[in-house]
Amino acid sequence: MFDGSTYKRCKCTEPKLDGDGQPVLDASGQPTFRELGSACPLLIRRDHGSWYYYVKLADGPGGKRRRPRKGGFLTQKQAKEAAQKLWDEAQGGIDVDTNETVASYLDRWHAKRVDLKRKTRGDYRDFIDRVFKPALGHLPMRDLRERHLQEMFQHIWAYNEVKKANREAAELAKIECDAAHLAWSQASTPRPPELRLAWHQACAALKEARAKPRQNTGPASQKKYLDCLTAALGDAVTEKLITQNWAKLVVVPKYERPQPLVWTDERVARWRETGQKPSPVMVWTPEQTGEFLDAAVDHPMYIMWHLMVYRAPRRGEATGLPWSELDLAKGVAHVSGQLVTDSNYNVWKDTPKSRSGRRTVALDHATLALLTAWRDVQKAQRAEWETKHREDPKNHGPYVDSGYVFTRPDGHPHHPANVSQAFNRFVQRIGLPPIRLHDLRHCAASLSLAAGLSMKAIQALLGHSSYQLTADTYTSLLPQFEHAAANAPLELVPRRNGVEKPDGEQTSASEVDHEQATASVPPGAEAQDETVASATVPEDRHLHVVRIDRGDQAQNAA
């Protein structure tokens, strides 16, 4: 049984009296009051006052007295039960006498997590300041329960509905703004001033609508919030601040990793009608990939994109690839680092995403020849920039020998966010169905899978930490290979009259694999020596980049 007591008291007051029995007055001449507490004569009534408990715990460090007490209970039995629970938790090692709040604990927990990657640590800091503190920060750690966490997520869901209404309002305002502009632009001159005024008012309404929060907090973000809380409260359990990890009891919408879908003709037609992507993750067909590469040969980032299409480095791994990790003699690239960026456009060098991200990637002979040619182009760019610096140092700073493979004319590496933006603009300009820059990795995986590579080999190529992740992501083949696999069982079943094959007979899966592997070789590349170390620069469209004029590069980069 707990060591302490229960008692009853109330908030009734009476005037304070001095030694002569006269009321004690404050600075303004008004009488002061004191609480009667447990001396109130009305406490004999069952509906007056409330019950408290008082528990004697072992002294803390330095002989500090620990005497927690709490009130507000309707009955003495409830107070005793709460006191017993507190006593049991204290005997189990829980620090029941701490006054540390959730806000102060999360700050302390984050400060010690120096083991996290900088990007993850920055995300956790954002979650704590923007999400957790406003909802939970005021609570003492000992009072935190699952219901508080669940209520926080319920508020997130309710706010998502507000954001949805804001999105719909912004879309409507855009339609009205476009209509007002069309009415003004098509009016005969001199245009009526009221049409111009209506257009300006519609623009102002659109600006106001777009200023309201519209970005949905989806299942992926909610899962990140919950993962952060689970890690933090797991340490709190270890420190005996709470009895269990309440975050493990919280229910949030199920997050499912989006499956890559191929841009089939039907999906492309639907996208052109509605502008909607079937999935957040889309993959080009080999024909669409070839169209992209053909159109991009004159772009300053062509060789980087070519590398991403065939050898699947991540964006940060490609922009952060140094020449010191590229062995042109052996035809391999050692992925040992990456450039990482945050929402504030800061960029820094970091290790790969996981241990499996540290890998050695063999280069195909076309990519190797392009990189060899690019090294000469980069040297010429440096000489040209240094000449400009000597002639006009005000507008052309000194050349930066960053050591990276893919650089701007002044030697600085490309900012990862700029690479994504340039890719999105270029894809939109040439009219191909949209994919993200990161989806080039999915294109590389699909091409490799279609060419006959095993799932284990694709896992190594992508640098995935889990075979299951690779297998779950790339379970579907490109459409032409699915047809070949679907038709293959027909050959195994003997039929009396046989099965008539349609015109343009479907080739076998092995023939398709061979044709795809042949199609993936750039034109002119078959003329190269098969030995990687002796690769030369063929005169074909893939190596046209070596002839890009420096001025054209600067213009394209802009």
mmCIF file with all atom_site columns, N, CA and C in Angstrom, residues 316-326 337-340 347-350 374-375 378 399-408 411-414:
data_model
loop_
_atom_site.group_PDB
_atom_site.id
_atom_site.type_symbol
_atom_site.label_atom_id
_atom_site.label_alt_id
_atom_site.label_comp_id
_atom_site.label_asym_id
_atom_site.label_entity_id
_atom_site.label_seq_id
_atom_site.pdbx_PDB_ins_code
_atom_site.Cartn_x
_atom_site.Cartn_y
_atom_site.Cartn_z
_atom_site.occupancy
_atom_site.B_iso_or_equiv
_atom_site.pdbx_formal_charge
_atom_site.auth_seq_id
_atom_site.auth_comp_id
_atom_site.auth_asym_id
_atom_site.auth_atom_id
_atom_site.pdbx_PDB_model_num
ATOM 1   N N  . GLY A 1 316 ? 20.956 13.140 -55.886 1.00 0.00 ? 316 GLY A N  1
ATOM 2   C CA . GLY A 1 316 ? 22.091 13.617 -55.110 1.00 0.00 ? 316 GLY A CA 1
ATOM 3   C C  . GLY A 1 316 ? 23.370 12.854 -55.406 1.00 0.00 ? 316 GLY A C  1
ATOM 4   N N  . GLU A 1 317 ? 23.231 11.563 -55.756 1.00 0.00 ? 317 GLU A N  1
ATOM 5   C CA . GLU A 1 317 ? 24.412 10.755 -56.079 1.00 0.00 ? 317 GLU A CA 1
ATOM 6   C C  . GLU A 1 317 ? 25.020 11.189 -57.407 1.00 0.00 ? 317 GLU A C  1
ATOM 7   N N  . ALA A 1 318 ? 24.179 11.577 -58.367 1.00 0.00 ? 318 ALA A N  1
ATOM 8   C CA . ALA A 1 318 ? 24.682 12.031 -59.666 1.00 0.00 ? 318 ALA A CA 1
ATOM 9   C C  . ALA A 1 318 ? 25.330 13.399 -59.547 1.00 0.00 ? 318 ALA A C  1
ATOM 10  N N  . THR A 1 319 ? 24.647 14.349 -58.888 1.00 0.00 ? 319 THR A N  1
ATOM 11  C CA . THR A 1 319 ? 25.220 15.690 -58.750 1.00 0.00 ? 319 THR A CA 1
ATOM 12  C C  . THR A 1 319 ? 26.440 15.692 -57.843 1.00 0.00 ? 319 THR A C  1
ATOM 13  N N  . GLY A 1 320 ? 26.529 14.727 -56.930 1.00 0.00 ? 320 GLY A N  1
ATOM 14  C CA . GLY A 1 320 ? 27.647 14.672 -55.993 1.00 0.00 ? 320 GLY A CA 1
ATOM 15  C C  . GLY A 1 320 ? 28.736 13.694 -56.382 1.00 0.00 ? 320 GLY A C  1
ATOM 16  N N  . LEU A 1 321 ? 28.737 13.210 -57.639 1.00 0.00 ? 321 LEU A N  1
ATOM 17  C CA . LEU A 1 321 ? 29.763 12.255 -58.085 1.00 0.00 ? 321 LEU A CA 1
ATOM 18  C C  . LEU A 1 321 ? 31.050 12.992 -58.406 1.00 0.00 ? 321 LEU A C  1
ATOM 19  N N  . PRO A 1 322 ? 32.154 12.715 -57.696 1.00 0.00 ? 322 PRO A N  1
ATOM 20  C CA . PRO A 1 322 ? 33.435 13.366 -58.005 1.00 0.00 ? 322 PRO A CA 1
ATOM 21  C C  . PRO A 1 322 ? 34.233 12.540 -59.014 1.00 0.00 ? 322 PRO A C  1
ATOM 22  N N  . TRP A 1 323 ? 35.137 13.212 -59.710 1.00 0.00 ? 323 TRP A N  1
ATOM 23  C CA . TRP A 1 323 ? 35.993 12.505 -60.662 1.00 0.00 ? 323 TRP A CA 1
ATOM 24  C C  . TRP A 1 323 ? 36.852 11.463 -59.955 1.00 0.00 ? 323 TRP A C  1
ATOM 25  N N  . SER A 1 324 ? 37.180 11.699 -58.694 1.00 0.00 ? 324 SER A N  1
ATOM 26  C CA . SER A 1 324 ? 38.019 10.754 -57.967 1.00 0.00 ? 324 SER A CA 1
ATOM 27  C C  . SER A 1 324 ? 37.340 9.410  -57.744 1.00 0.00 ? 324 SER A C  1
ATOM 28  N N  . GLU A 1 325 ? 36.001 9.368  -57.843 1.00 0.00 ? 325 GLU A N  1
ATOM 29  C CA . GLU A 1 325 ? 35.262 8.123  -57.663 1.00 0.00 ? 325 GLU A CA 1
ATOM 30  C C  . GLU A 1 325 ? 34.807 7.531  -58.999 1.00 0.00 ? 325 GLU A C  1
ATOM 31  N N  . LEU A 1 326 ? 35.335 8.053  -60.088 1.00 0.00 ? 326 LEU A N  1
ATOM 32  C CA . LEU A 1 326 ? 34.991 7.567  -61.422 1.00 0.00 ? 326 LEU A CA 1
ATOM 33  C C  . LEU A 1 326 ? 36.243 6.997  -62.074 1.00 0.00 ? 326 LEU A C  1
ATOM 34  N N  . GLY A 1 337 ? 29.045 9.053  -51.935 1.00 0.00 ? 337 GLY A N  1
ATOM 35  C CA . GLY A 1 337 ? 28.522 10.274 -51.322 1.00 0.00 ? 337 GLY A CA 1
ATOM 36  C C  . GLY A 1 337 ? 27.398 10.837 -52.161 1.00 0.00 ? 337 GLY A C  1
ATOM 37  N N  . GLN A 1 338 ? 26.807 11.913 -51.666 1.00 0.00 ? 338 GLN A N  1
ATOM 38  C CA . GLN A 1 338 ? 25.713 12.561 -52.386 1.00 0.00 ? 338 GLN A CA 1
ATOM 39  C C  . GLN A 1 338 ? 25.584 14.005 -51.918 1.00 0.00 ? 338 GLN A C  1
ATOM 40  N N  . LEU A 1 339 ? 24.952 14.823 -52.733 1.00 0.00 ? 339 LEU A N  1
ATOM 41  C CA . LEU A 1 339 ? 24.602 16.182 -52.348 1.00 0.00 ? 339 LEU A CA 1
ATOM 42  C C  . LEU A 1 339 ? 23.148 16.177 -51.892 1.00 0.00 ? 339 LEU A C  1
ATOM 43  N N  . VAL A 1 340 ? 22.891 16.751 -50.725 1.00 0.00 ? 340 VAL A N  1
ATOM 44  C CA . VAL A 1 340 ? 21.560 16.745 -50.117 1.00 0.00 ? 340 VAL A CA 1
ATOM 45  C C  . VAL A 1 340 ? 21.095 18.187 -49.974 1.00 0.00 ? 340 VAL A C  1
ATOM 46  N N  . VAL A 1 347 ? 22.372 23.238 -49.360 1.00 0.00 ? 347 VAL A N  1
ATOM 47  C CA . VAL A 1 347 ? 22.896 22.008 -49.937 1.00 0.00 ? 347 VAL A CA 1
ATOM 48  C C  . VAL A 1 347 ? 24.196 21.649 -49.225 1.00 0.00 ? 347 VAL A C  1
ATOM 49  N N  . TRP A 1 348 ? 24.404 20.361 -48.989 1.00 0.00 ? 348 TRP A N  1
ATOM 50  C CA . TRP A 1 348 ? 25.625 19.897 -48.332 1.00 0.00 ? 348 TRP A CA 1
ATOM 51  C C  . TRP A 1 348 ? 25.955 18.487 -48.797 1.00 0.00 ? 348 TRP A C  1
ATOM 52  N N  . LYS A 1 349 ? 27.178 18.086 -48.558 1.00 0.00 ? 349 LYS A N  1
ATOM 53  C CA . LYS A 1 349 ? 27.617 16.747 -48.946 1.00 0.00 ? 349 LYS A CA 1
ATOM 54  C C  . LYS A 1 349 ? 27.369 15.796 -47.783 1.00 0.00 ? 349 LYS A C  1
ATOM 55  N N  . ASP A 1 350 ? 26.877 14.595 -48.106 1.00 0.00 ? 350 ASP A N  1
ATOM 56  C CA . ASP A 1 350 ? 26.567 13.608 -47.082 1.00 0.00 ? 350 ASP A CA 1
ATOM 57  C C  . ASP A 1 350 ? 26.862 12.221 -47.634 1.00 0.00 ? 350 ASP A C  1
ATOM 58  N N  . TRP A 1 374 ? 32.956 14.169 -72.005 1.00 0.00 ? 374 TRP A N  1
ATOM 59  C CA . TRP A 1 374 ? 32.583 15.286 -71.141 1.00 0.00 ? 374 TRP A CA 1
ATOM 60  C C  . TRP A 1 374 ? 33.771 15.816 -70.355 1.00 0.00 ? 374 TRP A C  1
ATOM 61  N N  . ARG A 1 375 ? 34.717 14.964 -70.000 1.00 0.00 ? 375 ARG A N  1
ATOM 62  C CA . ARG A 1 375 ? 35.900 15.418 -69.275 1.00 0.00 ? 375 ARG A CA 1
ATOM 63  C C  . ARG A 1 375 ? 36.674 16.440 -70.103 1.00 0.00 ? 375 ARG A C  1
ATOM 64  N N  . GLN A 1 378 ? 34.667 19.693 -70.132 1.00 0.00 ? 378 GLN A N  1
ATOM 65  C CA . GLN A 1 378 ? 34.790 20.408 -68.860 1.00 0.00 ? 378 GLN A CA 1
ATOM 66  C C  . GLN A 1 378 ? 36.127 21.148 -68.776 1.00 0.00 ? 378 GLN A C  1
ATOM 67  N N  . TYR A 1 399 ? 37.330 30.562 -61.227 1.00 0.00 ? 399 TYR A N  1
ATOM 68  C CA . TYR A 1 399 ? 36.836 29.214 -61.456 1.00 0.00 ? 399 TYR A CA 1
ATOM 69  C C  . TYR A 1 399 ? 36.982 28.388 -60.182 1.00 0.00 ? 399 TYR A C  1
ATOM 70  N N  . VAL A 1 400 ? 35.963 27.610 -59.867 1.00 0.00 ? 400 VAL A N  1
ATOM 71  C CA . VAL A 1 400 ? 35.954 26.785 -58.657 1.00 0.00 ? 400 VAL A CA 1
ATOM 72  C C  . VAL A 1 400 ? 36.272 25.345 -59.056 1.00 0.00 ? 400 VAL A C  1
ATOM 73  N N  . ASP A 1 401 ? 37.409 24.868 -58.619 1.00 0.00 ? 401 ASP A N  1
ATOM 74  C CA . ASP A 1 401 ? 37.795 23.483 -58.915 1.00 0.00 ? 401 ASP A CA 1
ATOM 75  C C  . ASP A 1 401 ? 37.138 22.568 -57.873 1.00 0.00 ? 401 ASP A C  1
ATOM 76  N N  . SER A 1 402 ? 35.834 22.296 -58.060 1.00 0.00 ? 402 SER A N  1
ATOM 77  C CA . SER A 1 402 ? 35.076 21.522 -57.083 1.00 0.00 ? 402 SER A CA 1
ATOM 78  C C  . SER A 1 402 ? 35.387 20.036 -57.136 1.00 0.00 ? 402 SER A C  1
ATOM 79  N N  . GLY A 1 403 ? 35.891 19.562 -58.271 1.00 0.00 ? 403 GLY A N  1
ATOM 80  C CA . GLY A 1 403 ? 36.220 18.153 -58.395 1.00 0.00 ? 403 GLY A CA 1
ATOM 81  C C  . GLY A 1 403 ? 35.052 17.270 -58.776 1.00 0.00 ? 403 GLY A C  1
ATOM 82  N N  . TYR A 1 404 ? 33.868 17.866 -58.991 1.00 0.00 ? 404 TYR A N  1
ATOM 83  C CA . TYR A 1 404 ? 32.699 17.073 -59.348 1.00 0.00 ? 404 TYR A CA 1
ATOM 84  C C  . TYR A 1 404 ? 32.662 16.826 -60.853 1.00 0.00 ? 404 TYR A C  1
ATOM 85  N N  . VAL A 1 405 ? 31.985 15.743 -61.235 1.00 0.00 ? 405 VAL A N  1
ATOM 86  C CA . VAL A 1 405 ? 31.879 15.395 -62.650 1.00 0.00 ? 405 VAL A CA 1
ATOM 87  C C  . VAL A 1 405 ? 30.972 16.371 -63.376 1.00 0.00 ? 405 VAL A C  1
ATOM 88  N N  . PHE A 1 406 ? 29.791 16.603 -62.820 1.00 0.00 ? 406 PHE A N  1
ATOM 89  C CA . PHE A 1 406 ? 28.800 17.453 -63.486 1.00 0.00 ? 406 PHE A CA 1
ATOM 90  C C  . PHE A 1 406 ? 28.797 18.826 -62.822 1.00 0.00 ? 406 PHE A C  1
ATOM 91  N N  . THR A 1 407 ? 29.260 19.815 -63.566 1.00 0.00 ? 407 THR A N  1
ATOM 92  C CA . THR A 1 407 ? 29.408 21.163 -63.020 1.00 0.00 ? 407 THR A CA 1
ATOM 93  C C  . THR A 1 407 ? 28.873 22.194 -64.000 1.00 0.00 ? 407 THR A C  1
ATOM 94  N N  . ARG A 1 408 ? 28.649 23.389 -63.463 1.00 0.00 ? 408 ARG A N  1
ATOM 95  C CA . ARG A 1 408 ? 28.320 24.535 -64.292 1.00 0.00 ? 408 ARG A CA 1
ATOM 96  C C  . ARG A 1 408 ? 29.603 25.068 -64.918 1.00 0.00 ? 408 ARG A C  1
ATOM 97  N N  . GLY A 1 411 ? 32.483 25.882 -62.625 1.00 0.00 ? 411 GLY A N  1
ATOM 98  C CA . GLY A 1 411 ? 33.058 24.827 -61.797 1.00 0.00 ? 411 GLY A CA 1
ATOM 99  C C  . GLY A 1 411 ? 32.221 24.407 -60.619 1.00 0.00 ? 411 GLY A C  1
ATOM 100 N N  . HIS A 1 412 ? 31.199 25.181 -60.269 1.00 0.00 ? 412 HIS A N  1
ATOM 101 C CA . HIS A 1 412 ? 30.331 24.793 -59.159 1.00 0.00 ? 412 HIS A CA 1
ATOM 102 C C  . HIS A 1 412 ? 29.480 23.588 -59.555 1.00 0.00 ? 412 HIS A C  1
ATOM 103 N N  . PRO A 1 413 ? 29.200 22.685 -58.619 1.00 0.00 ? 413 PRO A N  1
ATOM 104 C CA . PRO A 1 413 ? 28.296 21.576 -58.943 1.00 0.00 ? 413 PRO A CA 1
ATOM 105 C C  . PRO A 1 413 ? 26.872 22.077 -59.103 1.00 0.00 ? 413 PRO A C  1
ATOM 106 N N  . HIS A 1 414 ? 26.073 21.327 -59.838 1.00 0.00 ? 414 HIS A N  1
ATOM 107 C CA . HIS A 1 414 ? 24.657 21.679 -59.994 1.00 0.00 ? 414 HIS A CA 1
ATOM 108 C C  . HIS A 1 414 ? 23.929 21.485 -58.670 1.00 0.00 ? 414 HIS A C  1
#
